Amino acid sequence: DTEVTQTPKHLVMGMTNKKSLKCEQHMGHRAMYWYKQKAKKPPELMFVYSYEKLSINESVPSRFSPECPNSSLLNLHLHALQPEDSALYLCASSTPGGLRNQPQHFGDGTRLSIL
Amino acid sequence: ELKVEQNPLFLSMQEGKNYTIYCNYSTTSDRLYWYRQDPGKSLESLFVLLSNGAVKQEGRLMASLDTKARLSTLHITAAVHDLSATYFCAVDRAGANSKLTFGKGITLSVRP
């Protein structure tokens, strides 16, 4: 069991659908992350939230929209995705940058398939 | 731009033998991490290395860091099948907006 919980575990959606991925942690971490991972590749950072504010956006297309409603929750809203967006989406949390002597903790991920 | 290189990218190991894998990075970094990923699964943290000369051991795995050479090694003692997985190293730099940069990963396969 991981301390970062992601739902759903699997998601299949059409290119015109709107869906959301959810991530929750109760470790008191104030930094949360979204990563995209394609098969046999390393995770690629998408977004970083620090103290509930967006601090890094790695030039991610606007069809991905992150939201951090509170310090425990992180959402990723999806709209009009493309087939190449099919991937494993990982959420992680940690203590914020300068204080971090601990690793990022990753959730189990959401496997997303775009039809 | 911070770059992280791992080698080899694939290693077939024989049970019971010792092996070492490597992680090089291009610029000064404050922290280096090793993660393990099983197929279709999430990333599991193995080690956090914070300073030059740091050495950490967990079971059959031992990680070390040489910040002057910008090199971390992961030594495997007496490989067993359970160690088959992909191992990523990642580095970051201090600061509120620091972020992890991952290597491509090393896939280890242990054969009888």
mmCIF file of C-alpha atoms in Angstrom, chain B residues 48-103:
data_model
loop_
_atom_site.group_PDB
_atom_site.id
_atom_site.type_symbol
_atom_site.label_atom_id
_atom_site.label_comp_id
_atom_site.label_asym_id
_atom_site.label_seq_id
_atom_site.Cartn_x
_atom_site.Cartn_y
_atom_site.Cartn_z
ATOM 1 C CA VAL B 48 18.470 9.249 -0.669
ATOM 2 C CA LEU B 49 22.103 10.380 -0.865
ATOM 3 C CA LEU B 50 22.772 13.864 0.409
ATOM 4 C CA SER B 51 26.503 14.412 0.659
ATOM 5 C CA ASN B 52 29.851 13.439 -0.789
ATOM 6 C CA GLY B 53 30.934 10.027 0.391
ATOM 7 C CA ALA B 54 27.444 9.031 1.497
ATOM 8 C CA VAL B 55 26.907 5.289 1.544
ATOM 9 C CA LYS B 56 23.630 3.564 2.281
ATOM 10 C CA GLN B 57 22.799 -0.128 2.364
ATOM 11 C CA GLU B 58 19.545 -2.013 2.332
ATOM 12 C CA GLY B 59 19.658 -5.775 2.000
ATOM 13 C CA ARG B 60 21.640 -6.735 -1.093
ATOM 14 C CA LEU B 61 21.815 -3.165 -2.395
ATOM 15 C CA MET B 62 24.398 -0.552 -1.493
ATOM 16 C CA ALA B 63 24.404 2.963 -2.935
ATOM 17 C CA SER B 64 27.196 5.506 -2.788
ATOM 18 C CA LEU B 65 27.733 9.073 -3.938
ATOM 19 C CA ASP B 66 30.850 10.885 -5.153
ATOM 20 C CA THR B 67 29.848 14.503 -5.720
ATOM 21 C CA LYS B 68 33.257 15.475 -7.079
ATOM 22 C CA ALA B 69 32.998 12.881 -9.834
ATOM 23 C CA ARG B 70 29.226 13.505 -10.111
ATOM 24 C CA LEU B 71 28.753 9.767 -9.875
ATOM 25 C CA SER B 72 26.576 7.416 -7.892
ATOM 26 C CA THR B 73 26.936 3.657 -7.908
ATOM 27 C CA LEU B 74 24.473 0.974 -6.910
ATOM 28 C CA HIS B 75 26.186 -2.260 -5.955
ATOM 29 C CA ILE B 76 24.262 -5.523 -5.987
ATOM 30 C CA THR B 77 25.526 -8.352 -3.838
ATOM 31 C CA ALA B 78 24.626 -11.944 -4.691
ATOM 32 C CA ALA B 79 21.822 -11.140 -7.117
ATOM 33 C CA VAL B 80 18.466 -12.845 -6.598
ATOM 34 C CA HIS B 81 15.411 -12.983 -8.851
ATOM 35 C CA ASP B 82 13.475 -10.543 -6.648
ATOM 36 C CA LEU B 83 15.853 -7.768 -7.696
ATOM 37 C CA SER B 84 14.616 -7.908 -11.295
ATOM 38 C CA ALA B 85 13.135 -4.452 -11.975
ATOM 39 C CA THR B 86 13.994 -1.081 -13.496
ATOM 40 C CA TYR B 87 16.165 1.183 -11.356
ATOM 41 C CA PHE B 88 16.063 4.931 -11.827
ATOM 42 C CA CYS B 89 18.403 7.490 -10.368
ATOM 43 C CA ALA B 90 17.234 11.082 -10.092
ATOM 44 C CA VAL B 91 18.869 14.298 -8.975
ATOM 45 C CA ASP B 92 17.613 17.686 -7.922
ATOM 46 C CA ARG B 93 18.897 20.988 -6.728
ATOM 47 C CA ALA B 94 17.943 22.939 -3.645
ATOM 48 C CA GLY B 95 15.342 25.660 -3.873
ATOM 49 C CA ALA B 96 11.638 26.064 -3.530
ATOM 50 C CA ASN B 97 11.072 25.153 -7.149
ATOM 51 C CA SER B 98 13.499 22.287 -7.356
ATOM 52 C CA LYS B 99 12.504 19.329 -9.475
ATOM 53 C CA LEU B 100 13.741 15.826 -10.075
ATOM 54 C CA THR B 101 15.584 14.984 -13.251
ATOM 55 C CA PHE B 102 15.508 11.255 -13.937
ATOM 56 C CA GLY B 103 17.936 9.058 -15.801
#
